[in-house]
CSV table of C-alpha atoms in Angstrom, one decimal:
chain,number,residue,atom,x,y,z
A,14,MET,CA,0.1,-0.1,0.0
A,15,LYS,CA,0.9,3.5,-1.0
A,16,GLU,CA,2.6,5.5,2.3
A,17,GLU,CA,-0.3,8.2,1.7
A,18,PHE,CA,-2.5,5.7,3.0
A,19,TYR,CA,-0.6,4.8,6.0
A,20,LEU,CA,-0.8,8.9,6.9
A,21,HIS,CA,-4.1,9.3,6.1
A,22,ILE,CA,-5.1,6.4,9.6
A,23,TYR,CA,-2.1,7.1,12.1
A,24,GLU,CA,-4.0,11.6,11.6
A,25,LYS,CA,-7.5,10.1,11.6
A,26,GLN,CA,-6.4,8.7,15.6
A,27,ASP,CA,-6.2,12.8,16.5
A,28,LEU,CA,-10.0,13.0,15.2
A,29,THR,CA,-11.5,9.8,16.8
A,30,ASP,CA,-13.5,10.3,20.4
A,31,ALA,CA,-12.7,9.0,23.5
A,32,VAL,CA,-14.8,6.0,24.5
A,33,PRO,CA,-14.7,3.0,26.9
A,34,ALA,CA,-14.8,-0.1,24.0
A,35,ASN,CA,-18.4,-1.4,23.0
A,36,ALA,CA,-17.9,-4.4,25.0
A,37,VAL,CA,-17.2,-3.1,27.8
A,38,ILE,CA,-19.9,-0.7,28.0
A,39,SER,CA,-22.2,-3.6,27.4
A,40,ASP,CA,-20.5,-6.2,29.8
A,41,TRP,CA,-21.4,-3.3,33.1
A,42,ALA,CA,-25.3,-2.7,31.4
A,43,LEU,CA,-24.9,-6.9,31.9
A,44,ASN,CA,-24.0,-7.4,35.3
A,45,VAL,CA,-26.5,-3.9,35.9
A,46,LEU,CA,-29.4,-7.0,34.7
A,47,ASN,CA,-27.8,-9.9,36.0
A,48,LEU,CA,-27.4,-8.4,39.4
A,49,MET,CA,-31.3,-7.2,39.4
A,50,PHE,CA,-31.9,-10.4,38.1
A,51,PRO,CA,-29.9,-13.6,39.2
A,52,ALA,CA,-31.8,-16.2,37.1
A,53,ARG,CA,-29.7,-15.0,34.4
A,54,THR,CA,-26.4,-16.1,36.5
A,55,ASN,CA,-25.9,-19.1,38.3
A,56,VAL,CA,-24.7,-17.2,40.7
A,57,LYS,CA,-25.2,-18.9,44.5
A,58,LYS,CA,-27.3,-17.6,46.8
A,59,GLN,CA,-25.0,-13.3,48.0
A,60,SER,CA,-25.2,-12.3,51.6
A,61,LEU,CA,-27.1,-8.8,50.9
A,62,GLU,CA,-23.4,-6.8,52.2
A,63,LYS,CA,-23.0,-8.3,49.3
A,64,ILE,CA,-25.5,-7.1,47.2
A,65,ARG,CA,-25.0,-4.1,48.3
A,66,SER,CA,-21.4,-4.4,47.4
A,67,SER,CA,-22.2,-5.2,44.0
A,68,PHE,CA,-24.3,-2.3,43.3
A,69,THR,CA,-22.0,0.1,44.7
A,70,ARG,CA,-19.2,-1.4,42.4
A,71,LEU,CA,-21.3,-1.2,39.4
A,72,GLU,CA,-21.8,2.8,40.1
A,73,ASN,CA,-18.2,3.3,40.3
A,74,GLU,CA,-17.7,1.2,37.1
A,75,LEU,CA,-20.7,4.1,35.3
A,76,THR,CA,-18.8,6.6,37.2
A,77,ALA,CA,-15.8,5.4,35.4
A,78,LEU,CA,-16.5,4.9,31.7
A,79,LEU,CA,-18.5,8.6,32.1
A,80,ASN,CA,-15.1,9.5,33.1
A,81,ALA,CA,-13.3,7.5,30.2
A,82,THR,CA,-15.4,8.8,27.5
A,83,LYS,CA,-14.7,12.6,26.2
A,84,ALA,CA,-18.2,13.5,25.1
A,85,CYS,CA,-18.2,12.9,29.7
A,86,SER,CA,-15.0,15.3,29.9
A,87,ASP,CA,-17.1,18.8,31.1
A,88,THR,CA,-20.6,16.9,33.0
A,89,ASP,CA,-20.6,15.6,36.9
A,90,ASN,CA,-20.3,11.9,36.2
A,91,CYS,CA,-20.0,11.2,40.1
A,92,GLY,CA,-23.5,12.4,40.4
A,93,ILE,CA,-25.1,10.8,37.4
A,94,ALA,CA,-23.8,7.4,38.3
A,95,LYS,CA,-25.7,8.2,41.4
A,96,THR,CA,-28.9,9.6,39.7
A,97,PHE,CA,-29.2,6.0,37.6
A,98,PHE,CA,-28.2,3.5,40.4
A,99,SER,CA,-31.1,5.9,42.0
A,100,ASN,CA,-33.6,5.2,40.2
A,101,LEU,CA,-33.1,2.1,39.7
A,102,PRO,CA,-35.4,0.4,41.6
A,103,GLU,CA,-38.4,2.4,39.2
A,104,LEU,CA,-36.7,0.8,36.2
A,105,TYR,CA,-36.6,-2.7,37.7
A,106,ARG,CA,-40.3,-2.7,38.3
A,107,VAL,CA,-41.1,-1.1,34.6
A,108,MET,CA,-38.6,-4.5,33.4
A,109,ASN,CA,-40.7,-6.6,36.1
A,110,THR,CA,-44.2,-5.3,34.2
A,111,ASP,CA,-43.1,-6.5,30.5
A,112,ILE,CA,-41.9,-10.1,32.8
A,113,THR,CA,-45.7,-10.2,33.1
A,114,ALA,CA,-46.6,-9.1,29.8
A,115,ILE,CA,-44.9,-12.0,28.2
A,116,TYR,CA,-46.0,-14.3,30.8
A,117,ASN,CA,-49.8,-13.7,29.7
A,118,GLY,CA,-49.5,-13.5,26.5
A,119,ASP,CA,-47.6,-16.5,25.6
A,120,PRO,CA,-48.4,-20.1,25.8
A,121,ALA,CA,-45.3,-21.4,25.3
A,122,ALA,CA,-44.0,-19.4,28.7
A,123,LYS,CA,-43.6,-21.9,31.3
A,124,SER,CA,-42.4,-19.4,33.9
A,125,GLU,CA,-41.0,-15.8,34.4
A,126,PHE,CA,-37.7,-17.6,34.9
A,127,GLU,CA,-38.3,-18.9,31.7
A,128,ILE,CA,-38.9,-15.3,30.7
A,129,VAL,CA,-35.5,-13.4,32.3
A,130,ARG,CA,-32.8,-16.7,31.1
A,131,ALA,CA,-33.8,-17.3,27.8
A,132,TYR,CA,-36.6,-14.4,26.2
A,133,PRO,CA,-35.4,-12.5,23.3
A,134,GLY,CA,-37.2,-10.1,24.2
A,135,PHE,CA,-37.2,-9.6,27.8
A,136,LEU,CA,-33.3,-9.1,26.6
A,137,ALA,CA,-33.2,-6.7,24.5
A,138,ILE,CA,-36.1,-4.5,26.3
A,139,SER,CA,-34.3,-4.1,29.5
A,140,LEU,CA,-31.2,-3.7,28.5
A,141,PHE,CA,-33.5,-0.4,25.9
A,142,ARG,CA,-34.8,0.8,29.2
A,143,ILE,CA,-31.3,0.6,30.9
A,144,ALA,CA,-29.6,2.5,27.8
A,145,HIS,CA,-33.1,4.7,27.8
A,146,ALA,CA,-32.3,5.3,31.2
A,147,LEU,CA,-29.2,7.0,30.4
A,148,LEU,CA,-30.2,9.0,27.6
A,149,LYS,CA,-32.1,10.6,29.3
A,150,LEU,CA,-29.3,11.7,31.6
A,151,HIS,CA,-28.3,14.0,28.7
A,152,ILE,CA,-25.0,10.4,28.3
A,153,PRO,CA,-24.2,10.6,24.7
A,154,LEU,CA,-22.3,7.4,22.6
A,155,ILE,CA,-23.4,4.7,25.3
A,156,PRO,CA,-26.5,4.8,25.0
A,157,ARG,CA,-26.8,3.8,21.8
A,158,ILE,CA,-23.4,1.9,21.6
A,159,LEU,CA,-25.7,-0.4,24.0
A,160,THR,CA,-28.6,-0.6,22.0
A,161,GLU,CA,-26.6,-1.8,18.5
A,162,TYR,CA,-24.9,-4.7,20.6
A,163,VAL,CA,-28.8,-5.4,21.9
A,164,HIS,CA,-29.8,-5.0,18.3
A,165,SER,CA,-26.1,-7.5,16.8
A,166,ILE,CA,-27.6,-10.3,19.1
A,167,THR,CA,-31.4,-10.2,19.0
A,168,GLY,CA,-32.1,-9.3,15.9
A,169,ILE,CA,-34.2,-5.5,17.5
A,170,ASP,CA,-33.3,-2.8,16.5
A,171,ILE,CA,-35.0,0.0,19.1
A,172,HIS,CA,-33.4,3.7,19.2
A,173,PRO,CA,-32.0,4.6,23.0
A,174,GLY,CA,-34.4,8.0,22.1
A,175,ALA,CA,-37.7,5.8,21.5
A,176,ILE,CA,-40.5,6.2,24.4
A,177,LEU,CA,-41.7,2.9,25.6
A,178,GLY,CA,-44.3,2.1,27.4
A,179,GLU,CA,-44.5,-0.8,30.7
A,180,TYR,CA,-46.0,-3.9,30.2
A,181,LEU,CA,-44.7,-3.9,26.6
A,182,TYR,CA,-44.3,-8.1,24.8
A,183,ILE,CA,-42.6,-8.5,21.9
A,184,ASP,CA,-42.9,-12.0,20.3
A,185,HIS,CA,-39.2,-14.1,19.1
A,186,GLY,CA,-39.0,-10.7,17.8
A,187,THR,CA,-36.5,-10.4,15.2
A,188,GLY,CA,-36.7,-8.4,13.0
A,189,ILE,CA,-38.1,-5.1,14.7
A,190,VAL,CA,-37.1,-1.9,14.0
A,191,ILE,CA,-38.5,1.1,16.7
A,192,GLY,CA,-36.5,4.5,15.1
A,193,GLU,CA,-35.8,7.6,17.1
A,194,THR,CA,-39.0,8.6,18.2
A,195,THR,CA,-41.3,6.4,18.4
A,196,ILE,CA,-44.1,6.3,21.7
A,197,ILE,CA,-45.3,3.4,22.6
A,198,GLY,CA,-48.5,3.1,25.4
A,199,ALA,CA,-49.0,0.6,28.1
A,200,HIS,CA,-49.6,-3.5,27.2
A,201,VAL,CA,-48.9,-3.2,23.2
A,202,LYS,CA,-48.2,-6.0,21.8
A,203,LEU,CA,-45.5,-6.0,18.7
A,204,TYR,CA,-44.3,-9.7,16.6
A,205,GLN,CA,-41.4,-10.2,14.2
A,206,GLY,CA,-40.8,-8.0,11.7
A,207,VAL,CA,-42.3,-5.4,12.9
A,208,THR,CA,-40.7,-1.5,11.8
A,209,LEU,CA,-42.1,1.6,13.3
A,210,GLY,CA,-40.1,3.9,11.6
A,211,ALA,CA,-39.7,6.9,9.8
A,212,LEU,CA,-41.0,8.7,5.6
A,213,SER,CA,-38.2,9.8,3.4
A,214,VAL,CA,-36.7,12.4,5.7
A,215,GLU,CA,-33.9,14.8,5.3
A,216,LYS,CA,-31.0,15.7,7.8
A,217,PHE,CA,-32.2,18.8,8.5
A,218,MET,CA,-35.4,17.1,10.2
A,219,THR,CA,-33.2,15.9,13.1
A,220,ASP,CA,-35.2,17.0,15.8
A,221,THR,CA,-38.5,16.5,14.5
A,222,LYS,CA,-41.3,13.6,15.6
A,223,ARG,CA,-40.6,12.0,12.5
A,224,HIS,CA,-41.8,8.2,14.0
A,225,PRO,CA,-45.5,6.9,14.3
A,226,THR,CA,-47.3,7.1,17.6
A,227,ILE,CA,-49.1,3.3,18.9
A,228,GLU,CA,-51.6,4.1,21.4
A,229,ASP,CA,-52.4,1.3,24.2
A,230,HIS,CA,-53.6,-1.9,23.7
A,231,VAL,CA,-52.5,-1.9,20.3
A,232,ILE,CA,-51.5,-5.6,18.8
A,233,ILE,CA,-49.5,-5.5,15.7
A,234,TYR,CA,-48.9,-8.7,14.2
A,235,SER,CA,-45.6,-9.7,12.3
A,236,GLY,CA,-44.3,-7.6,9.0
A,237,ALA,CA,-46.6,-4.9,9.3
A,238,THR,CA,-45.1,-1.2,8.7
A,239,ILE,CA,-45.9,2.0,10.1
A,240,LEU,CA,-44.4,5.0,9.1
A,241,GLY,CA,-43.8,8.8,9.9
A,242,GLY,CA,-44.7,11.3,12.8
A,243,ASP,CA,-47.9,11.9,11.9
A,244,THR,CA,-48.9,8.5,12.3
A,245,VAL,CA,-51.2,7.7,15.3
A,246,VAL,CA,-52.5,3.9,16.4
A,247,GLY,CA,-55.7,4.7,18.1
A,248,THR,CA,-56.1,2.6,21.4
A,249,GLY,CA,-57.1,-1.2,21.3
A,250,CYS,CA,-56.2,-1.1,17.5
A,251,ILE,CA,-55.2,-4.4,15.6
A,252,ILE,CA,-52.9,-4.1,12.9
A,253,GLY,CA,-52.3,-7.1,11.1
A,254,GLY,CA,-49.3,-8.8,9.2
A,255,ASN,CA,-47.5,-7.0,6.5
A,256,VAL,CA,-49.7,-4.2,6.7
A,257,TRP,CA,-48.2,-0.8,5.0
A,258,LEU,CA,-49.0,1.8,7.0
A,259,THR,CA,-48.6,5.5,6.5
A,260,LYS,CA,-51.8,7.6,8.2
A,261,SER,CA,-53.3,6.8,11.6
A,262,VAL,CA,-56.3,4.1,12.7
A,263,PRO,CA,-59.3,5.8,15.7
A,264,ALA,CA,-59.4,3.6,18.1
A,265,GLY,CA,-60.5,-0.2,17.7
A,266,SER,CA,-60.4,-0.5,14.4
A,267,THR,CA,-58.5,-3.5,12.7
A,268,VAL,CA,-55.7,-3.4,9.9
A,269,TYR,CA,-56.0,-6.1,7.8
A,270,HIS,CA,-53.9,-7.0,4.5
A,271,GLN,CA,-55.5,-9.6,2.2
A,272,PRO,CA,-53.4,-10.5,-0.5
A,273,GLU,CA,-55.6,-12.6,-3.3
A,274,LEU,CA,-54.4,-16.3,-2.9
A,275,ARG,CA,-54.8,-19.1,-5.8
A,276,PHE,CA,-55.1,-22.2,-5.5
A,277,THR,CA,-54.9,-25.7,-7.2
A,278,GLU,CA,-55.4,-29.1,-7.5
A,279,SER,CA,-52.9,-31.4,-6.3
A,280,ARG,CA,-51.8,-33.7,-9.0
A,281,LYS,CA,-51.6,-37.1,-8.8
A,282,THR,CA,-48.7,-39.6,-9.3
A,283,ASN,CA,-48.8,-42.8,-9.5
């Protein structure tokens, strides 16, 4: 290769913002989740003092992560970490509503233990909720790195800026996309392949509502695509599979795609 290419890579190092490795960030978040939900690990029962010290250690680790992030160099990182962990009991309560929604909504779910240990929907929602809580504290980069980690292992892509209500049920989940300005109410069910996205937009629309609003008690079946910041799916709606929707739907509606299917009798074979 030419020397100019080496020089270009060398100089590009000076333009790179310092931030901890993605694996370090995801490991920290997983440790927070594992501490709140012991069913995710095979660790033996810990003493109350051990649990207390583990939360303190994770708070200190978050402070260290923020201190190592260039974009957080002018913020009170110790105070931010303390606030995050002060809010953790409420976050834990909301995560438990998601477990309840999954257990009540999925006949295949045998126990809450199974959901916590094995369900990708629970993992994706829980790590999203951690990322969203960090974003609300104005932490840059780290929330997006965390949700992209979740995306890579579950196939569920939720932007940390989205607002997700309680009792969210994601079934299977692979291929779900939830955009940055999406708002989802309580008791919503999403099946695999659902996209809550934006219509074609320009870069200057960064600070505008580009993604749909899904109100309470809505069910959206697999493959449905709902687009646009002005699109509102009203309370209690059912959106069928493979629906393409770019306008609002009044409460209590059922929207479905009706393909034309043709069948031929199978030919007899000897």
